mmCIF file of N, CA and C in Angstrom:
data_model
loop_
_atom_site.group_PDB
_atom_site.id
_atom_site.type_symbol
_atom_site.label_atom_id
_atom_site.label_comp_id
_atom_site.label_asym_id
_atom_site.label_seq_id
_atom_site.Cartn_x
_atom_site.Cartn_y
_atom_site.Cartn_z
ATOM 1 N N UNK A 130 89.930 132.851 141.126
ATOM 2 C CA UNK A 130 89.105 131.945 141.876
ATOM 3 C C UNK A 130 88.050 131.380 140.929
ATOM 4 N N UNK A 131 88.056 129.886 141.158
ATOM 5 C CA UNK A 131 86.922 129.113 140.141
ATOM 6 C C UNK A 131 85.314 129.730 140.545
ATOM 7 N N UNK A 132 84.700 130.007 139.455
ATOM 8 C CA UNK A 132 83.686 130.366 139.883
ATOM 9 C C UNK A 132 83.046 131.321 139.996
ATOM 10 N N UNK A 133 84.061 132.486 139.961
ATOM 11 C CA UNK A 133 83.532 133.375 140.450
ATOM 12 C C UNK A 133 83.168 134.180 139.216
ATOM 13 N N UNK A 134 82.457 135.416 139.025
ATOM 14 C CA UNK A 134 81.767 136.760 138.671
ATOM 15 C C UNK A 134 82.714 137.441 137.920
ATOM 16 N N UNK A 135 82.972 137.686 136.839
ATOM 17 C CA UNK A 135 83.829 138.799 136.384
ATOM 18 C C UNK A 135 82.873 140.150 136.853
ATOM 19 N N UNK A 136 83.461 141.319 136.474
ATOM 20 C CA UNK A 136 83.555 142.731 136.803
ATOM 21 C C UNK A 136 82.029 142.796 136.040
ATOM 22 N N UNK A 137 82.500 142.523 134.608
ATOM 23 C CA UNK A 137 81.132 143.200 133.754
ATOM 24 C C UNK A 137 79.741 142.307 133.765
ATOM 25 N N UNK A 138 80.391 140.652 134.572
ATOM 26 C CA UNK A 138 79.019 140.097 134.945
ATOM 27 C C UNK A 138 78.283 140.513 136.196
ATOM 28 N N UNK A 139 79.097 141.485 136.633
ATOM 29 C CA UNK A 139 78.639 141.722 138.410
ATOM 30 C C UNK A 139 77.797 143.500 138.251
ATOM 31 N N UNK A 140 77.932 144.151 137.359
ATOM 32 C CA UNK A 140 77.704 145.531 136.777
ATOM 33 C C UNK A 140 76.123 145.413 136.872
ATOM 34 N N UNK A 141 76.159 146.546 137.481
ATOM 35 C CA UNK A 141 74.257 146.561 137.736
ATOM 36 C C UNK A 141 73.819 147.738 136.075
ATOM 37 N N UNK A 142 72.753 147.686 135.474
ATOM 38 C CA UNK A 142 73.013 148.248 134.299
ATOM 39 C C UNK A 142 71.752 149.187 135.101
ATOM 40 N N UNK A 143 72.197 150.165 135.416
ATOM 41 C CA UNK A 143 70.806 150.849 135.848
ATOM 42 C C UNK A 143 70.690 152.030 135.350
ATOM 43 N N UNK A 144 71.123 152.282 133.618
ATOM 44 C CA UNK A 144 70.332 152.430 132.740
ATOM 45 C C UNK A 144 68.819 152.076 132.257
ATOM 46 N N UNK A 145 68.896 150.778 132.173
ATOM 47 C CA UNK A 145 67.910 149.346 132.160
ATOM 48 C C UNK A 145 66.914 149.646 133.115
ATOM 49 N N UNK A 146 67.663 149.596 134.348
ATOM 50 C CA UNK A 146 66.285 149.499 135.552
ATOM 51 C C UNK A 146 65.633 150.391 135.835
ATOM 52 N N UNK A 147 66.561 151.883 135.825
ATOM 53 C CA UNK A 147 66.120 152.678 135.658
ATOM 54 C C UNK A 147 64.442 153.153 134.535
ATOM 55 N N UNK A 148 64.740 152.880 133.455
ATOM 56 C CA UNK A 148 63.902 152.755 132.690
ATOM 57 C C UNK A 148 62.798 151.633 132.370
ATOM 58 N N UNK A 149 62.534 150.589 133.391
ATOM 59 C CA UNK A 149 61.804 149.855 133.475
ATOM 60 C C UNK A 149 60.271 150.190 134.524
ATOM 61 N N UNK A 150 59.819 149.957 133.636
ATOM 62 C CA UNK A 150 58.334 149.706 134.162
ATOM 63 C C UNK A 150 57.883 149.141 135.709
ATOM 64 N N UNK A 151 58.931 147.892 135.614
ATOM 65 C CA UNK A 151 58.302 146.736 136.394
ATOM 66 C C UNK A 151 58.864 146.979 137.969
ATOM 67 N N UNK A 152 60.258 148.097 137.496
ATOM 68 C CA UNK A 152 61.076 148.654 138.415
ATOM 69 C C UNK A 152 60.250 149.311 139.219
ATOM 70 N N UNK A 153 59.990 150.279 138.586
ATOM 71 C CA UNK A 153 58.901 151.525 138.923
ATOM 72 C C UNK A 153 57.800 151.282 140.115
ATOM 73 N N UNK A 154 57.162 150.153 139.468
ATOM 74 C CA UNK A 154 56.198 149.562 140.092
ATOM 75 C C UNK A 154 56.292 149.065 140.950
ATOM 76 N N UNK A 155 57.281 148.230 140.939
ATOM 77 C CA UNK A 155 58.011 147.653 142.797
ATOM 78 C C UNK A 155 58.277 148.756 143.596
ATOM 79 N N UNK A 156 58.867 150.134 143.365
ATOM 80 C CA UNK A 156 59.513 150.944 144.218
ATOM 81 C C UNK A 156 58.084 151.358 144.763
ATOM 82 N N UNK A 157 56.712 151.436 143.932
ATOM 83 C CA UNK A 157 55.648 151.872 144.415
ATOM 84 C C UNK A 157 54.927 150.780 145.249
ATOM 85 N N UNK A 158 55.142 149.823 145.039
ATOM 86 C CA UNK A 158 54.367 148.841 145.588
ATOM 87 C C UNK A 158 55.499 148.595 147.083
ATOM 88 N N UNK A 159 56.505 148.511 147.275
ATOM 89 C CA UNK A 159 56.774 148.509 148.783
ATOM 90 C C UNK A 159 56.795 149.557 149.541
ATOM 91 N N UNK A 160 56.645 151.092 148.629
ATOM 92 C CA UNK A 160 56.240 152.614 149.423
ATOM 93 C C UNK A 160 54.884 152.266 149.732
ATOM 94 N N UNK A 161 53.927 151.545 149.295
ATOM 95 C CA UNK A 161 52.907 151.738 149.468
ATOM 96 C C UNK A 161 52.541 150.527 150.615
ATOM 97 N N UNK A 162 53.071 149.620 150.542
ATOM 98 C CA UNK A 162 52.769 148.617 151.536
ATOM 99 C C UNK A 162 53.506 149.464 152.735
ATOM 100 N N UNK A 163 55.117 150.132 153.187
ATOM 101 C CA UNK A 163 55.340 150.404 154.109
ATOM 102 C C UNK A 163 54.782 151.921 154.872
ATOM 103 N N UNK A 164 53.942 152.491 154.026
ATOM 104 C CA UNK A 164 53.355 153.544 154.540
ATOM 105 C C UNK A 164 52.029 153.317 155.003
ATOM 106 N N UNK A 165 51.688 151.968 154.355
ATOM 107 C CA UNK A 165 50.181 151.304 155.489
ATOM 108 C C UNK A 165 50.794 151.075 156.661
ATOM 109 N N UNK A 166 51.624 149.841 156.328
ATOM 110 C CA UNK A 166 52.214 149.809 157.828
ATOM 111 C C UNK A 166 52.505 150.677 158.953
ATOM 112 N N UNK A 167 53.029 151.759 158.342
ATOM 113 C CA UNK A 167 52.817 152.792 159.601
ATOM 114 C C UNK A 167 51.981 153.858 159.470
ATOM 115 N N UNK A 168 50.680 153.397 159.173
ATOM 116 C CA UNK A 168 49.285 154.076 159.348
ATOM 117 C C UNK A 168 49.213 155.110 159.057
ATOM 118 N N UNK A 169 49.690 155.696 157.984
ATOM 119 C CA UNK A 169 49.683 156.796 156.898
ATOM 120 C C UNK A 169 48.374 156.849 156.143
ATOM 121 N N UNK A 170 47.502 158.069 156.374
ATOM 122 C CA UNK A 170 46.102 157.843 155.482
ATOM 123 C C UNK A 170 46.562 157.370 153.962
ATOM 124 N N UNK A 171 45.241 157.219 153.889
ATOM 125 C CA UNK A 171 45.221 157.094 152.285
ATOM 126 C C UNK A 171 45.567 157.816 150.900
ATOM 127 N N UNK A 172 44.971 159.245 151.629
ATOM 128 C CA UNK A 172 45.726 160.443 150.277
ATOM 129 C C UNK A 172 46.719 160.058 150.366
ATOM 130 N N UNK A 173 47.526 160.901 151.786
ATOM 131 C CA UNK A 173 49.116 160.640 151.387
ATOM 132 C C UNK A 173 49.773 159.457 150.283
ATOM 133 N N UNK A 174 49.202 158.152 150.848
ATOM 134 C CA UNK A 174 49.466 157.027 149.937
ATOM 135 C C UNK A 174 49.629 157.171 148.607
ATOM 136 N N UNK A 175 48.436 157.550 147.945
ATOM 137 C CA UNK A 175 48.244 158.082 146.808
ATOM 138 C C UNK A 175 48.901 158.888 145.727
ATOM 139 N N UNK A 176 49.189 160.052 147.200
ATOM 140 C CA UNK A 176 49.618 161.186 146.319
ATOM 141 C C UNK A 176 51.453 160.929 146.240
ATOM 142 N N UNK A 177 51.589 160.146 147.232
ATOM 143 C CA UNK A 177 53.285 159.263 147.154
ATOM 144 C C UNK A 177 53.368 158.435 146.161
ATOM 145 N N UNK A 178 52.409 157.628 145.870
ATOM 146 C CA UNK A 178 52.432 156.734 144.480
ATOM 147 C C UNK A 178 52.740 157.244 143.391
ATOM 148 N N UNK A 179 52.103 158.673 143.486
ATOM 149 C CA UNK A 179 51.521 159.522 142.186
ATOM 150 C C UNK A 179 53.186 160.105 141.607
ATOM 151 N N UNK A 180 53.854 160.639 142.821
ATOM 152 C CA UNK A 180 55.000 161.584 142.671
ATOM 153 C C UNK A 180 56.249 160.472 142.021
ATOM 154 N N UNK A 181 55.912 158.814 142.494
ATOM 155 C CA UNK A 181 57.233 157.892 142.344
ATOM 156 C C UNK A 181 56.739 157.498 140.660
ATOM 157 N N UNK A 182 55.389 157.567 140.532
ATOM 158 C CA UNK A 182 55.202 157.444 139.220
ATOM 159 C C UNK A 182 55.151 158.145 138.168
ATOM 160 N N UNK A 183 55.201 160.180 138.794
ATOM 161 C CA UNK A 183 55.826 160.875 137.756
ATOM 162 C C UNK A 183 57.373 161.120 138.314
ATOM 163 N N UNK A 184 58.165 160.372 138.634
ATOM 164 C CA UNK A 184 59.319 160.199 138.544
ATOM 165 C C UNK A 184 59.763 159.631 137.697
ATOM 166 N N UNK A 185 59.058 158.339 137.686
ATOM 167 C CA UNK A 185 60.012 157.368 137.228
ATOM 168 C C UNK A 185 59.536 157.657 135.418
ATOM 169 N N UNK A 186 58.494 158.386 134.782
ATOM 170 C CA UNK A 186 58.256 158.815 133.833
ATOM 171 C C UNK A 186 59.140 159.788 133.541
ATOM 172 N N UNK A 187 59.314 160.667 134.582
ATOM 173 C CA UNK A 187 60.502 161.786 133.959
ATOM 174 C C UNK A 187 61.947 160.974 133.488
ATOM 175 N N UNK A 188 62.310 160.349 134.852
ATOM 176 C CA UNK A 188 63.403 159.721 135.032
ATOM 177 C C UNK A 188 63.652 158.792 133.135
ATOM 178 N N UNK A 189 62.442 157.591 133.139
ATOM 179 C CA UNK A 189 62.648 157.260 131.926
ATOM 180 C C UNK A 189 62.743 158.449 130.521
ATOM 181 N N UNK A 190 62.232 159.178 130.254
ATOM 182 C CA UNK A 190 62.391 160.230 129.385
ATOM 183 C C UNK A 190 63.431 161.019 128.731
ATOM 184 N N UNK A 191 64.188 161.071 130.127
ATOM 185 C CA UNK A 191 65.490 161.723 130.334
ATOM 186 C C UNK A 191 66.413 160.445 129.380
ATOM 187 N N UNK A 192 66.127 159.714 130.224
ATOM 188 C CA UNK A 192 67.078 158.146 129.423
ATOM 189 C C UNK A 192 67.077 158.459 128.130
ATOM 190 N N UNK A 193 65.949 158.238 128.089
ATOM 191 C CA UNK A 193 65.461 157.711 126.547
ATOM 192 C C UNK A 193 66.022 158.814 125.540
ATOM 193 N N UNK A 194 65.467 159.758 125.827
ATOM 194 C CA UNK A 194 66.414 160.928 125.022
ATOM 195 C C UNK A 194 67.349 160.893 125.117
ATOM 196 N N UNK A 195 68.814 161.201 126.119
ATOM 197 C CA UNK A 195 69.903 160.833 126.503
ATOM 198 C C UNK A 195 70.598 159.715 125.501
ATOM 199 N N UNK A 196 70.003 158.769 125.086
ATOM 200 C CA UNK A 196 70.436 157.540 124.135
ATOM 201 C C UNK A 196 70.069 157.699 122.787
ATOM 202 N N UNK A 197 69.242 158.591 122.663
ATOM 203 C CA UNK A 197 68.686 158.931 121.217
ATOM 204 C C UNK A 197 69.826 160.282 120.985
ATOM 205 N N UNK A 198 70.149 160.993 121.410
ATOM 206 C CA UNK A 198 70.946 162.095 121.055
ATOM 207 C C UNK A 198 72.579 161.400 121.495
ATOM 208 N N UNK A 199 72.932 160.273 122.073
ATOM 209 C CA UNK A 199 74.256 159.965 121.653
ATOM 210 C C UNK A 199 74.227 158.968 120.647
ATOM 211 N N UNK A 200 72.975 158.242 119.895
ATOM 212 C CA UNK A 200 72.867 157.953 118.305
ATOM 213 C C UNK A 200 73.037 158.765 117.819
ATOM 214 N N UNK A 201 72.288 159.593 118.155
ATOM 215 C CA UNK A 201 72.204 160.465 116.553
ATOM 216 C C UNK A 201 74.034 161.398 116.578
ATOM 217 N N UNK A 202 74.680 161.322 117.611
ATOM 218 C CA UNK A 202 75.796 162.266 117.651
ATOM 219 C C UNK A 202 76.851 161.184 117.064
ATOM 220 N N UNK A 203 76.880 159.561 117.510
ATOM 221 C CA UNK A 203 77.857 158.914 116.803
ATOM 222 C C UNK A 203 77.050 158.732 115.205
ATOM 223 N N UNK A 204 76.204 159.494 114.527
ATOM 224 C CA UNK A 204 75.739 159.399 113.524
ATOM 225 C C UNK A 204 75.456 157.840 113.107
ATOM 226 N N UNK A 205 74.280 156.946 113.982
ATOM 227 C CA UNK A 205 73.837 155.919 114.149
ATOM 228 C C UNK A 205 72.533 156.038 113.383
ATOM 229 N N UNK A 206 72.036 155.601 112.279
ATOM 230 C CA UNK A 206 70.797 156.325 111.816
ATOM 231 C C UNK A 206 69.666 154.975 112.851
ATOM 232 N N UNK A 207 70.347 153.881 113.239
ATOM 233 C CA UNK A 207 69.236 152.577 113.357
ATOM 234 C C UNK A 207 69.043 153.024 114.806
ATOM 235 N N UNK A 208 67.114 152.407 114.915
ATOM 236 C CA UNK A 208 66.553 152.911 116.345
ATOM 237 C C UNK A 208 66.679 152.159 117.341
ATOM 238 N N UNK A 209 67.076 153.033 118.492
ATOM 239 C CA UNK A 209 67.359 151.899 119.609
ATOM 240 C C UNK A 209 66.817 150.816 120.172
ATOM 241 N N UNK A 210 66.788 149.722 120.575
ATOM 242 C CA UNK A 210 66.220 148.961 120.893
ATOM 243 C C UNK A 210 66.313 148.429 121.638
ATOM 244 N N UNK A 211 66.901 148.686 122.759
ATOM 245 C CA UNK A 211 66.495 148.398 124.398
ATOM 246 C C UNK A 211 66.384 149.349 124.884
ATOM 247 N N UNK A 212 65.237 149.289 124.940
ATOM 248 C CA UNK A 212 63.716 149.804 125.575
ATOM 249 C C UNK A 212 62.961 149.475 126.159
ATOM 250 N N UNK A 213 62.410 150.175 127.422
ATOM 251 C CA UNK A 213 61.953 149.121 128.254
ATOM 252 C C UNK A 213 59.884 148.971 127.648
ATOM 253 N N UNK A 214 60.037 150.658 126.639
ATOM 254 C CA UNK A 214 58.945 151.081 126.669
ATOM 255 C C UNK A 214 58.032 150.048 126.181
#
């Protein structure tokens, strides 16, 4: 079909998103708008922000190492460079 998407243009890389910043920040910013909405104090808010943002720090970490130890195993000496850091 004209037009359309191959397989590897349609592939969500969520390696990538995973390890993005901007990601992170959205997942916190609509937890945090939908837990006003349903009139959730403020700690809670907070301390929900706090937990998605040492997530997504662990979460990136894990990556990041994860890609540095399958360089260094295909004996790649050059440093990676997509990064979201």
């Amino acid at each position: 079909m004209k037009g359309s998407k191959n397989d590897e243009e349609t592939k969500v890389d969520w390696r990538r998103k995973l390890t993005s910043r901007k990601f992170w920040v959205a997942i916190i910013g609509f937890s945090t708008a939908m837990l006003t909405v349903l009139n959730v104090n403020s700690l809670t808010i907070e301390q929900v922000a706090a937990i998605i943002s040492a997530l997504g720090t662990l979460v990136s970490y894990i990556i990041s190492e994860g890609m540095t130890d399958v360089a260094e195993h295909n004996g790649n000496d050059r440093k990676i460079s997509k990064t979201s850091f």
